[in-house]
mmCIF file of C-alpha atoms in Angstrom:
data_model
loop_
_atom_site.group_PDB
_atom_site.id
_atom_site.type_symbol
_atom_site.label_atom_id
_atom_site.label_comp_id
_atom_site.label_asym_id
_atom_site.label_seq_id
_atom_site.Cartn_x
_atom_site.Cartn_y
_atom_site.Cartn_z
ATOM 1 C CA MET A 1 -0.040 0.141 0.349
ATOM 2 C CA GLU A 2 1.474 3.549 -0.534
ATOM 3 C CA ILE A 3 0.032 6.776 0.877
ATOM 4 C CA TYR A 4 1.123 10.063 -0.863
ATOM 5 C CA ILE A 5 1.768 13.151 1.396
ATOM 6 C CA ILE A 6 1.487 16.476 -0.863
ATOM 7 C CA ASN A 7 1.727 20.284 0.555
ATOM 8 C CA CYS A 8 -0.614 23.190 -1.288
ATOM 9 C CA ILE A 9 -1.477 27.091 1.203
ATOM 10 C CA ALA A 10 -4.295 24.848 2.763
ATOM 11 C CA GLY A 11 -1.372 22.517 4.668
ATOM 12 C CA PHE A 12 -0.784 19.264 4.109
ATOM 13 C CA LEU A 13 -2.902 16.193 2.791
ATOM 14 C CA SER A 14 -2.163 12.717 2.091
ATOM 15 C CA PHE A 15 -4.125 10.160 0.183
ATOM 16 C CA ASP A 16 -3.941 6.334 0.100
ATOM 17 C CA SER A 17 -2.967 4.597 -3.528
ATOM 18 C CA ASP A 18 -6.784 4.931 -4.336
ATOM 19 C CA PHE A 19 -6.489 8.578 -4.572
ATOM 20 C CA LYS A 20 -8.874 9.534 -1.670
ATOM 21 C CA LEU A 21 -7.979 11.603 1.140
ATOM 22 C CA ASN A 22 -6.816 9.478 4.202
ATOM 23 C CA ASP A 23 -5.833 12.722 6.556
ATOM 24 C CA TYR A 24 -4.910 16.089 6.056
ATOM 25 C CA VAL A 25 -3.379 19.374 8.694
ATOM 26 C CA LEU A 26 -3.989 22.831 7.934
ATOM 27 C CA PHE A 27 -2.367 26.072 9.172
ATOM 28 C CA ASN A 28 -3.375 28.355 11.503
ATOM 29 C CA ASP A 29 -4.382 31.495 8.991
ATOM 30 C CA GLU A 30 -2.058 33.076 11.027
ATOM 31 C CA ASP A 31 1.225 31.218 9.916
ATOM 32 C CA VAL A 32 0.215 30.442 6.893
ATOM 33 C CA VAL A 33 2.740 32.450 5.541
ATOM 34 C CA SER A 34 5.443 32.135 7.234
ATOM 35 C CA LYS A 35 4.742 27.657 7.436
ATOM 36 C CA ILE A 36 4.430 28.765 2.721
ATOM 37 C CA HIS A 37 8.104 30.170 2.675
ATOM 38 C CA ASN A 38 9.819 27.920 5.492
ATOM 39 C CA ILE A 39 8.151 24.859 2.631
ATOM 40 C CA ASN A 40 9.973 26.861 0.142
ATOM 41 C CA ASN A 41 13.405 27.119 2.237
ATOM 42 C CA ASN A 42 12.788 23.371 2.250
ATOM 43 C CA ILE A 43 12.926 23.472 6.163
ATOM 44 C CA LEU A 44 10.466 20.526 7.876
ATOM 45 C CA THR A 45 7.678 22.085 9.648
ATOM 46 C CA ASP A 46 5.181 20.433 12.532
ATOM 47 C CA GLU A 47 2.568 20.084 10.748
ATOM 48 C CA GLU A 48 4.340 17.647 7.765
ATOM 49 C CA ILE A 49 6.329 16.062 11.224
ATOM 50 C CA LYS A 50 3.041 15.403 11.662
ATOM 51 C CA ILE A 51 0.853 13.363 9.031
ATOM 52 C CA ILE A 52 4.555 11.016 8.295
ATOM 53 C CA GLU A 53 3.878 9.875 12.287
ATOM 54 C CA ASN A 54 -0.150 9.704 11.924
ATOM 55 C CA THR A 55 0.220 7.684 8.283
ATOM 56 C CA PRO A 56 -1.489 4.497 8.945
ATOM 57 C CA ASP A 57 0.347 1.390 8.237
ATOM 58 C CA CYS A 58 1.836 1.031 4.756
ATOM 59 C CA ASP A 59 4.530 0.425 2.437
ATOM 60 C CA GLU A 60 6.168 3.309 1.345
ATOM 61 C CA ILE A 61 5.367 7.229 1.985
ATOM 62 C CA ILE A 62 5.426 9.239 -1.380
ATOM 63 C CA ILE A 63 6.441 12.294 -0.921
ATOM 64 C CA GLU A 64 5.617 14.940 -3.067
ATOM 65 C CA THR A 65 8.878 17.768 -2.162
ATOM 66 C CA ASN A 66 11.864 19.875 -2.705
ATOM 67 C CA LYS A 67 14.099 18.577 0.460
ATOM 68 C CA ARG A 68 16.370 14.990 -0.045
ATOM 69 C CA LEU A 69 15.668 11.992 1.485
ATOM 70 C CA SER A 70 18.149 13.110 4.768
ATOM 71 C CA ASP A 71 16.012 15.913 5.659
ATOM 72 C CA TYR A 72 13.840 13.447 6.629
ATOM 73 C CA LYS A 73 16.753 11.269 8.249
ATOM 74 C CA ASP A 74 15.210 11.637 12.280
ATOM 75 C CA LEU A 75 12.027 10.543 11.899
ATOM 76 C CA LYS A 76 10.244 7.080 13.391
ATOM 77 C CA LYS A 77 9.106 6.036 9.013
ATOM 78 C CA TYR A 78 12.167 7.218 7.260
ATOM 79 C CA ASP A 79 12.284 3.773 6.014
ATOM 80 C CA LYS A 80 9.874 3.616 4.463
ATOM 81 C CA ILE A 81 9.568 7.208 2.940
ATOM 82 C CA ILE A 82 10.248 7.994 -0.258
ATOM 83 C CA VAL A 83 10.883 11.792 -2.298
ATOM 84 C CA GLN A 84 9.083 11.705 -5.266
ATOM 85 C CA ASN A 85 8.978 16.003 -6.898
ATOM 86 C CA PRO A 86 5.851 15.176 -8.497
ATOM 87 C CA ASN A 87 4.094 12.455 -7.327
ATOM 88 C CA LYS A 88 0.610 10.450 -8.033
ATOM 89 C CA GLY A 89 -0.709 12.356 -5.872
ATOM 90 C CA GLY A 90 0.303 15.914 -6.074
ATOM 91 C CA GLU A 91 -1.181 15.360 -10.347
ATOM 92 C CA PHE A 92 -5.054 14.220 -8.719
ATOM 93 C CA PHE A 93 -4.886 17.064 -7.186
ATOM 94 C CA ARG A 94 -3.922 19.298 -8.845
ATOM 95 C CA GLU A 95 -6.471 18.435 -11.040
ATOM 96 C CA ASN A 96 -9.080 18.168 -8.043
ATOM 97 C CA ILE A 97 -7.834 20.912 -6.542
ATOM 98 C CA GLU A 98 -11.232 23.204 -6.264
ATOM 99 C CA SER A 99 -13.684 19.749 -4.745
ATOM 100 C CA ILE A 100 -10.465 18.205 -2.205
ATOM 101 C CA LEU A 101 -10.419 21.926 -1.047
ATOM 102 C CA LYS A 102 -14.267 22.376 -0.707
ATOM 103 C CA GLU A 103 -14.226 18.716 1.063
ATOM 104 C CA ILE A 104 -11.928 20.074 3.826
ATOM 105 C CA ASN A 105 -14.000 22.884 3.944
ATOM 106 C CA TYR A 106 -11.184 25.444 3.877
ATOM 107 C CA ILE A 107 -12.622 26.936 1.011
ATOM 108 C CA LYS A 108 -16.753 28.012 -0.473
ATOM 109 C CA ASP A 109 -15.954 28.466 -4.185
ATOM 110 C CA TYR A 110 -13.559 29.358 -6.618
ATOM 111 C CA LYS A 111 -13.615 32.584 -6.308
ATOM 112 C CA ASP A 112 -12.744 32.833 -1.908
ATOM 113 C CA TYR A 113 -9.781 30.166 -3.735
ATOM 114 C CA ARG A 114 -8.627 32.487 -5.752
ATOM 115 C CA ASP A 115 -8.905 35.391 -3.274
ATOM 116 C CA LYS A 116 -6.383 32.944 -0.813
ATOM 117 C CA ILE A 117 -4.243 32.526 -3.068
ATOM 118 C CA VAL A 118 -3.838 36.666 -4.210
ATOM 119 C CA LYS A 119 -3.685 37.163 -0.768
ATOM 120 C CA ILE A 120 -0.745 34.693 0.226
ATOM 121 C CA ASN A 121 1.208 35.544 -2.788
ATOM 122 C CA ASN A 122 1.120 38.918 -1.851
ATOM 123 C CA GLU A 123 2.782 38.312 1.376
ATOM 124 C CA LEU A 124 4.835 36.074 0.411
ATOM 125 C CA SER A 125 6.872 38.528 -1.809
ATOM 126 C CA ILE A 126 7.176 41.372 0.540
ATOM 127 C CA LEU A 127 8.168 38.785 3.004
ATOM 128 C CA LYS A 128 11.409 37.565 0.562
ATOM 129 C CA MET A 129 11.499 41.737 -0.256
ATOM 130 C CA LYS A 130 12.092 42.224 3.899
ATOM 131 C CA GLU A 131 14.485 39.251 4.049
ATOM 132 C CA SER A 132 16.082 40.022 0.527
ATOM 133 C CA SER A 133 17.039 43.781 2.079
ATOM 134 C CA GLN A 134 18.195 42.316 5.324
ATOM 135 C CA GLU A 135 20.510 40.564 3.953
ATOM 136 C CA GLU A 136 24.535 41.658 4.479
ATOM 137 C CA ASP A 137 26.078 40.534 1.498
ATOM 138 C CA LYS A 138 23.827 43.656 0.750
ATOM 139 C CA LEU A 139 25.239 46.280 3.308
ATOM 140 C CA LEU A 140 28.647 45.521 1.378
ATOM 141 C CA ILE A 141 27.584 45.450 -2.738
ATOM 142 C CA GLN A 142 26.087 49.325 -1.401
ATOM 143 C CA GLY A 143 29.474 50.098 0.353
ATOM 144 C CA ILE A 144 31.854 49.343 -2.046
ATOM 145 C CA ASN A 145 29.644 50.819 -5.439
ATOM 146 C CA SER A 146 30.176 54.151 -3.339
ATOM 147 C CA ILE A 147 34.093 53.432 -2.436
ATOM 148 C CA ASP A 148 34.340 53.390 -6.725
ATOM 149 C CA GLU A 149 31.371 56.405 -7.175
ATOM 150 C CA ILE A 150 34.029 58.379 -4.124
ATOM 151 C CA ASP A 151 36.929 58.212 -6.205
ATOM 152 C CA GLU A 152 35.947 59.154 -9.780
ATOM 153 C CA SER A 153 34.925 61.789 -7.428
ATOM 154 C CA ILE A 154 37.555 62.984 -5.841
ATOM 155 C CA SER A 155 40.021 62.619 -8.893
ATOM 156 C CA GLN A 156 37.218 65.017 -10.662
ATOM 157 C CA LEU A 157 37.051 67.166 -8.551
ATOM 158 C CA ILE A 158 41.740 67.616 -6.670
ATOM 159 C CA GLU A 159 41.304 68.416 -11.071
ATOM 160 C CA ARG A 160 39.190 71.604 -10.692
ATOM 161 C CA ILE A 161 41.584 72.031 -6.853
ATOM 162 C CA ARG A 162 45.004 71.907 -7.919
ATOM 163 C CA GLU A 163 43.903 74.220 -10.648
ATOM 164 C CA TRP A 164 42.674 76.722 -8.887
ATOM 165 C CA GLU A 165 45.159 76.786 -6.172
ATOM 166 C CA THR A 166 47.698 77.647 -8.499
ATOM 167 C CA ILE A 167 46.377 81.485 -9.400
ATOM 168 C CA TYR A 168 47.002 81.404 -5.630
ATOM 169 C CA PHE A 169 49.631 79.694 -3.816
ATOM 170 C CA PRO A 170 51.727 77.591 -7.072
ATOM 171 C CA GLU A 171 54.334 76.790 -5.120
ATOM 172 C CA ILE A 172 51.870 74.392 -3.258
ATOM 173 C CA GLU A 173 52.082 72.170 -6.776
ATOM 174 C CA THR A 174 55.323 70.420 -4.951
ATOM 175 C CA ILE A 175 53.637 68.332 -3.070
ATOM 176 C CA HIS A 176 51.607 65.286 -5.374
ATOM 177 C CA ASN A 177 50.025 63.223 -2.431
ATOM 178 C CA ASN A 178 46.468 64.390 -3.010
ATOM 179 C CA GLU A 179 45.978 64.058 0.408
ATOM 180 C CA SER A 180 48.232 65.278 2.133
ATOM 181 C CA TYR A 181 47.960 68.207 -1.180
ATOM 182 C CA ILE A 182 44.092 68.482 0.224
ATOM 183 C CA LYS A 183 45.063 68.616 4.092
ATOM 184 C CA LEU A 184 47.447 72.123 3.734
ATOM 185 C CA ILE A 185 44.857 74.338 2.359
ATOM 186 C CA ALA A 186 42.047 72.632 4.159
ATOM 187 C CA ASP A 187 44.391 72.525 7.019
ATOM 188 C CA TYR A 188 45.864 76.853 6.797
ATOM 189 C CA PRO A 189 42.867 79.141 5.613
ATOM 190 C CA THR A 190 46.757 81.077 3.848
ATOM 191 C CA ARG A 191 49.387 80.274 1.924
ATOM 192 C CA GLU A 192 51.477 82.388 4.812
ATOM 193 C CA GLU A 193 50.416 80.510 7.638
ATOM 194 C CA ALA A 194 51.362 77.024 4.906
ATOM 195 C CA ILE A 195 54.477 78.784 4.825
ATOM 196 C CA LYS A 196 55.474 79.387 8.005
ATOM 197 C CA ASN A 197 54.298 76.215 9.950
ATOM 198 C CA ASN A 198 55.497 74.015 6.541
ATOM 199 C CA PRO A 199 58.999 75.184 6.822
ATOM 200 C CA ASP A 200 60.180 71.259 5.617
ATOM 201 C CA ILE A 201 58.096 71.237 2.523
ATOM 202 C CA PHE A 202 58.347 74.703 1.375
ATOM 203 C CA LYS A 203 62.547 75.353 1.795
ATOM 204 C CA ASP A 204 63.075 79.251 0.858
ATOM 205 C CA ILE A 205 60.602 80.660 0.211
ATOM 206 C CA ILE A 206 59.043 83.750 1.828
ATOM 207 C CA ILE A 207 57.219 85.166 -0.548
ATOM 208 C CA SER A 208 54.630 82.969 -2.451
ATOM 209 C CA ASN A 209 54.651 84.292 -6.729
ATOM 210 C CA GLY A 210 50.821 84.283 -6.987
ATOM 211 C CA ALA A 211 47.950 86.607 -7.328
ATOM 212 C CA ASP A 212 46.580 88.497 -4.378
ATOM 213 C CA LEU A 213 43.292 87.498 -3.807
ATOM 214 C CA LYS A 214 40.420 89.226 -1.650
ATOM 215 C CA ASP A 215 39.306 87.233 1.228
ATOM 216 C CA GLU A 216 35.618 85.522 -0.126
ATOM 217 C CA ASP A 217 37.849 83.745 -3.264
ATOM 218 C CA ILE A 218 40.762 82.259 -0.638
ATOM 219 C CA PHE A 219 37.003 81.809 1.895
ATOM 220 C CA ILE A 220 35.947 79.633 -0.873
ATOM 221 C CA LEU A 221 39.258 77.775 -1.569
ATOM 222 C CA ASN A 222 39.901 77.224 1.849
ATOM 223 C CA ASP A 223 36.336 75.213 1.749
ATOM 224 C CA PHE A 224 36.263 73.630 -1.255
ATOM 225 C CA ALA A 225 39.037 71.759 0.087
ATOM 226 C CA LYS A 226 37.568 70.789 3.700
ATOM 227 C CA SER A 227 34.774 69.380 1.487
ATOM 228 C CA LEU A 228 37.234 67.569 -0.005
ATOM 229 C CA LYS A 229 39.165 66.541 2.831
ATOM 230 C CA ALA A 230 35.647 65.156 4.815
ATOM 231 C CA LEU A 231 35.305 63.409 1.556
ATOM 232 C CA GLN A 232 38.408 61.928 1.964
ATOM 233 C CA VAL A 233 37.774 60.950 5.377
ATOM 234 C CA SER A 234 33.915 58.658 4.271
ATOM 235 C CA ARG A 235 35.628 57.199 2.100
ATOM 236 C CA THR A 236 38.157 55.953 4.616
ATOM 237 C CA ASN A 237 35.495 54.977 6.791
ATOM 238 C CA ILE A 238 33.841 53.825 4.249
ATOM 239 C CA GLU A 239 36.898 51.897 3.280
ATOM 240 C CA ASN A 240 37.073 50.198 6.963
ATOM 241 C CA TYR A 241 33.386 49.106 7.217
ATOM 242 C CA ILE A 242 34.003 46.787 3.926
ATOM 243 C CA ASP A 243 36.805 45.400 6.003
ATOM 244 C CA ASN A 244 34.649 44.198 9.084
ATOM 245 C CA LYS A 245 32.213 42.820 7.259
ATOM 246 C CA MET A 246 34.384 40.762 4.737
ATOM 247 C CA GLU A 247 35.748 39.636 7.894
ATOM 248 C CA GLU A 248 31.860 38.519 9.178
ATOM 249 C CA LEU A 249 30.193 36.737 5.623
ATOM 250 C CA ALA A 250 34.015 35.452 3.958
ATOM 251 C CA PRO A 251 36.805 35.606 5.963
ATOM 252 C CA ASN A 252 38.126 32.916 3.963
ATOM 253 C CA LEU A 253 38.180 35.459 0.941
ATOM 254 C CA LYS A 254 39.019 38.355 2.495
ATOM 255 C CA ASN A 255 42.276 36.641 3.849
ATOM 256 C CA LEU A 256 42.521 35.372 0.058
ATOM 257 C CA ILE A 257 42.399 38.314 -1.668
ATOM 258 C CA GLY A 258 41.685 41.184 0.124
ATOM 259 C CA ALA A 259 38.629 43.146 1.578
ATOM 260 C CA ASN A 260 38.226 45.184 -2.044
ATOM 261 C CA LEU A 261 38.897 43.114 -4.660
ATOM 262 C CA GLY A 262 36.285 40.525 -3.084
ATOM 263 C CA ALA A 263 33.177 42.404 -2.676
ATOM 264 C CA LYS A 264 33.948 44.036 -5.634
ATOM 265 C CA LEU A 265 33.251 39.668 -6.446
ATOM 266 C CA ILE A 266 30.336 39.634 -4.590
ATOM 267 C CA ALA A 267 29.130 43.610 -6.341
ATOM 268 C CA HIS A 268 29.395 42.480 -9.971
ATOM 269 C CA VAL A 269 27.482 39.059 -9.088
ATOM 270 C CA GLY A 270 24.886 40.791 -6.887
ATOM 271 C CA SER A 271 25.543 38.336 -3.636
ATOM 272 C CA LEU A 272 27.915 35.377 -1.604
ATOM 273 C CA LYS A 273 25.800 32.860 -2.498
ATOM 274 C CA ARG A 274 25.285 33.374 -6.568
ATOM 275 C CA LEU A 275 29.189 34.031 -6.356
ATOM 276 C CA SER A 276 29.767 30.470 -4.817
ATOM 277 C CA THR A 277 27.257 28.764 -7.347
ATOM 278 C CA LEU A 278 29.525 29.431 -9.765
ATOM 279 C CA SER A 279 32.499 27.395 -11.466
ATOM 280 C CA ALA A 280 35.638 28.607 -11.361
ATOM 281 C CA SER A 281 36.583 29.512 -14.519
ATOM 282 C CA THR A 282 33.641 31.625 -14.186
ATOM 283 C CA VAL A 283 35.207 33.007 -11.524
ATOM 284 C CA GLN A 284 37.977 33.807 -13.605
ATOM 285 C CA ILE A 285 36.259 35.976 -16.247
ATOM 286 C CA ILE A 286 34.374 37.669 -14.036
ATOM 287 C CA GLY A 287 34.573 41.100 -15.339
ATOM 288 C CA ALA A 288 36.006 40.245 -18.867
ATOM 289 C CA GLU A 289 32.171 39.960 -20.320
ATOM 290 C CA LYS A 290 32.779 41.884 -22.754
ATOM 291 C CA ALA A 291 36.009 40.458 -23.780
ATOM 292 C CA LEU A 292 34.748 36.830 -23.524
ATOM 293 C CA PHE A 293 31.572 38.096 -25.952
ATOM 294 C CA ARG A 294 34.520 39.604 -28.061
ATOM 295 C CA HIS A 295 35.607 36.131 -28.429
ATOM 296 C CA LEU A 296 32.604 34.152 -29.434
ATOM 297 C CA LYS A 297 31.436 36.566 -32.047
ATOM 298 C CA THR A 298 34.747 37.052 -34.064
ATOM 299 C CA GLY A 299 37.573 34.545 -32.757
ATOM 300 C CA GLU A 300 40.378 36.669 -31.192
ATOM 301 C CA ASN A 301 41.617 34.993 -28.308
ATOM 302 C CA PRO A 302 39.791 34.877 -25.030
ATOM 303 C CA PRO A 303 39.866 36.823 -21.623
ATOM 304 C CA LYS A 304 42.541 35.247 -19.333
ATOM 305 C CA HIS A 305 41.160 37.529 -16.030
ATOM 306 C CA GLY A 306 38.746 39.575 -15.112
ATOM 307 C CA LEU A 307 38.391 41.434 -11.679
ATOM 308 C CA ILE A 308 40.655 38.365 -10.715
ATOM 309 C CA TYR A 309 44.106 41.058 -11.995
ATOM 310 C CA GLN A 310 43.604 43.443 -9.478
ATOM 311 C CA SER A 311 44.935 40.329 -7.120
ATOM 312 C CA PRO A 312 49.029 41.276 -6.765
ATOM 313 C CA TYR A 313 49.530 37.859 -7.571
ATOM 314 C CA VAL A 314 48.274 38.036 -11.420
ATOM 315 C CA ARG A 315 49.261 41.702 -11.471
ATOM 316 C CA GLY A 316 52.773 41.410 -10.621
ATOM 317 C CA SER A 317 53.228 38.628 -12.674
ATOM 318 C CA ASN A 318 55.073 37.479 -15.656
ATOM 319 C CA TYR A 319 53.019 37.730 -19.145
ATOM 320 C CA TRP A 320 53.060 34.119 -19.890
ATOM 321 C CA VAL A 321 52.149 32.876 -16.616
ATOM 322 C CA ARG A 322 49.305 35.077 -15.923
ATOM 323 C CA GLY A 323 46.799 33.110 -17.327
ATOM 324 C CA LYS A 324 48.260 30.079 -14.648
ATOM 325 C CA ILE A 325 48.309 32.033 -11.746
ATOM 326 C CA ALA A 326 44.627 33.799 -12.841
ATOM 327 C CA ARG A 327 43.626 29.881 -13.039
ATOM 328 C CA LYS A 328 44.814 29.546 -9.423
ATOM 329 C CA LEU A 329 43.921 32.236 -7.919
ATOM 330 C CA ALA A 330 39.787 31.600 -9.520
ATOM 331 C CA LEU A 331 40.317 27.997 -8.171
ATOM 332 C CA LYS A 332 40.977 29.364 -4.821
ATOM 333 C CA ILE A 333 38.545 32.006 -4.549
ATOM 334 C CA SER A 334 35.720 29.689 -5.201
ATOM 335 C CA PHE A 335 36.849 27.388 -2.755
ATOM 336 C CA ALA A 336 36.988 29.420 0.015
ATOM 337 C CA VAL A 337 33.294 31.123 -0.749
ATOM 338 C CA ARG A 338 31.865 27.641 -0.444
ATOM 339 C CA LYS A 339 33.541 27.496 2.427
ATOM 340 C CA ASP A 340 31.914 30.856 3.882
ATOM 341 C CA VAL A 341 29.203 29.941 2.561
ATOM 342 C CA TYR A 342 28.054 26.757 3.794
ATOM 343 C CA THR A 343 30.901 25.753 6.926
ATOM 344 C CA ASN A 344 31.508 28.570 9.650
ATOM 345 C CA GLU A 345 35.525 27.057 8.714
ATOM 346 C CA ILE A 346 38.564 29.345 8.365
ATOM 347 C CA ASN A 347 41.049 28.007 6.414
ATOM 348 C CA THR A 348 44.351 30.113 7.323
ATOM 349 C CA ASN A 349 46.205 27.831 4.950
ATOM 350 C CA LEU A 350 44.733 28.812 1.887
ATOM 351 C CA LYS A 351 46.870 31.400 0.699
ATOM 352 C CA GLU A 352 50.133 29.757 1.491
ATOM 353 C CA ASP A 353 49.080 26.577 -0.415
ATOM 354 C CA LEU A 354 48.034 29.524 -3.476
ATOM 355 C CA GLU A 355 51.615 31.507 -2.833
ATOM 356 C CA LYS A 356 53.391 27.684 -2.685
ATOM 357 C CA GLU A 357 52.052 26.662 -6.009
ATOM 358 C CA ILE A 358 52.320 30.719 -7.747
ATOM 359 C CA GLU A 359 55.780 29.551 -7.233
ATOM 360 C CA LYS A 360 55.710 26.387 -8.817
ATOM 361 C CA ILE A 361 54.355 27.869 -12.062
ATOM 362 C CA ASN A 362 57.492 30.833 -12.304
ATOM 363 C CA LYS A 363 60.368 28.009 -11.279
ATOM 364 C CA GLU A 364 58.600 25.711 -14.426
ATOM 365 C CA ASN A 365 58.181 28.921 -16.151
ATOM 366 C CA PRO A 366 60.753 31.037 -16.255
ATOM 367 C CA PHE A 367 61.368 32.509 -19.545
ATOM 368 C CA GLY A 368 58.559 32.842 -22.245
ATOM 369 C CA LYS A 369 57.858 30.665 -25.301
ATOM 370 C CA THR A 370 59.679 31.517 -28.548
ATOM 371 C CA LYS A 371 57.704 32.176 -31.343
ATOM 372 C CA ASN A 372 58.290 29.493 -34.233
ATOM 373 C CA LYS A 373 59.592 30.288 -37.067
ATOM 374 C CA LYS A 374 59.472 27.799 -39.651
ATOM 375 C CA GLY A 375 55.434 27.993 -38.965
ATOM 376 C CA LYS A 376 55.911 32.001 -39.397
ATOM 377 C CA SER A 377 57.821 30.524 -42.922
ATOM 378 C CA LYS A 378 55.362 28.613 -43.378
ATOM 379 C CA LEU A 379 52.381 31.000 -43.428
ATOM 380 C CA LYS A 380 54.446 33.555 -45.343
ATOM 381 C CA THR A 381 54.611 30.659 -48.329
ATOM 382 C CA LYS A 382 51.149 29.928 -47.912
ATOM 383 C CA ASN A 383 49.589 33.726 -48.623
ATOM 384 C CA LYS A 384 52.453 33.593 -51.126
ATOM 385 C CA LYS A 385 50.657 31.616 -53.205
ATOM 386 C CA LYS A 386 47.573 32.737 -52.846
ATOM 387 C CA SER A 387 48.702 35.960 -54.064
ATOM 388 C CA ARG A 388 50.247 34.593 -57.173
ATOM 389 C CA LYS A 389 46.572 32.591 -58.011
ATOM 390 C CA ASN A 390 45.036 35.508 -57.383
ATOM 391 C CA THR A 391 47.418 37.568 -59.415
ATOM 392 C CA TYR A 392 46.725 34.618 -62.013
ATOM 393 C CA HIS A 393 43.303 35.442 -62.637
ATOM 394 C CA LYS A 394 43.505 39.266 -62.217
ATOM 395 C CA LYS A 395 45.511 38.566 -64.917
ATOM 396 C CA THR A 396 43.597 36.201 -67.159
ATOM 397 C CA LYS A 397 40.228 37.450 -66.857
ATOM 398 C CA LYS A 398 41.824 41.366 -68.378
ATOM 399 C CA GLN A 399 43.209 38.810 -71.681
ATOM 400 C CA ARG A 400 40.119 38.028 -71.901
ATOM 401 C CA ARG A 401 38.510 41.158 -72.103
ATOM 402 C CA ARG A 402 41.040 42.851 -74.628
ATOM 403 C CA LYS A 403 40.830 39.602 -76.891
ATOM 404 C CA LYS A 404 37.110 40.259 -76.329
#
């Protein structure tokens, strides 16, 4: 004898081998949405456990679910359970859904069923949106995107203030570090104060060669510099925030490639969990999608690396081994992310193992491969033959025209 167990918006129902309703356990009206959400996330509910335990003596309990069989291992009737999606009981229920729900007094008519479906789906959507917005990696993504935008804004604004400040204080151009440049203008309202308080920077300078500006012009320059300084401080704070978030969410990934690059990979694919599902070969070319599509379209060489080029392991290596090192790094990244998502273990040996493998690659490939001269000559001779054939055909065509 077989028992079929299925779930729906009402709760859990069981049918015998003749598809007669054997038993049912309904959800409480207040808990319907949370129960369905748990079912969608493959979590065992009390109602499901109850209906399995209350099944009469039978040979097989066939459950229509996306869960694995091992999820039921703690139940008494585990040895009789079979996971099958869809099963015959579920198909029978969907063909006769309205009459069965009326039989258990869950709905009055089809309109009542439709209204309940709409209401439950709306509440489920709201619950999913709340969960999505509460995910920590979403905050991490916003942080790393903010840093990129702040960097772009700061670089443009510093160019502007450098051109502006040169009119008033041209000697300050000897300072090439942008943070020191902005700090000096923001901390000292006038050039005289800057020269007086920084004798190491402005040696042998007593009077500036710049134009004499009004107080209101100097005030605006100083205020602009203060705004830029505040923006630089904000960037540093966000960077520290990303570092802490990566330590919480993906410590293995952070230890391997750093907080910023790890956050960029997560931001590019959308979430940490999504990154964990990608293969190492996909991780290797994240960020090089345009080059990949160009390769597929035109037949050009495929990209060897994407965002992971920013890692010093790849960027600092010789060009002839970058592809191999990028492949090894992508493999380690994939392993580190899966460790972070599916376990709470921190593997401190990942970075050391990677460095050993990179050292081995560099030893085995000390020099780049030289191009084959014979291959070149063969290509040249082939091209010459083709060009001779073309000129021969052209001559014959011209000769035929003249004869005519």
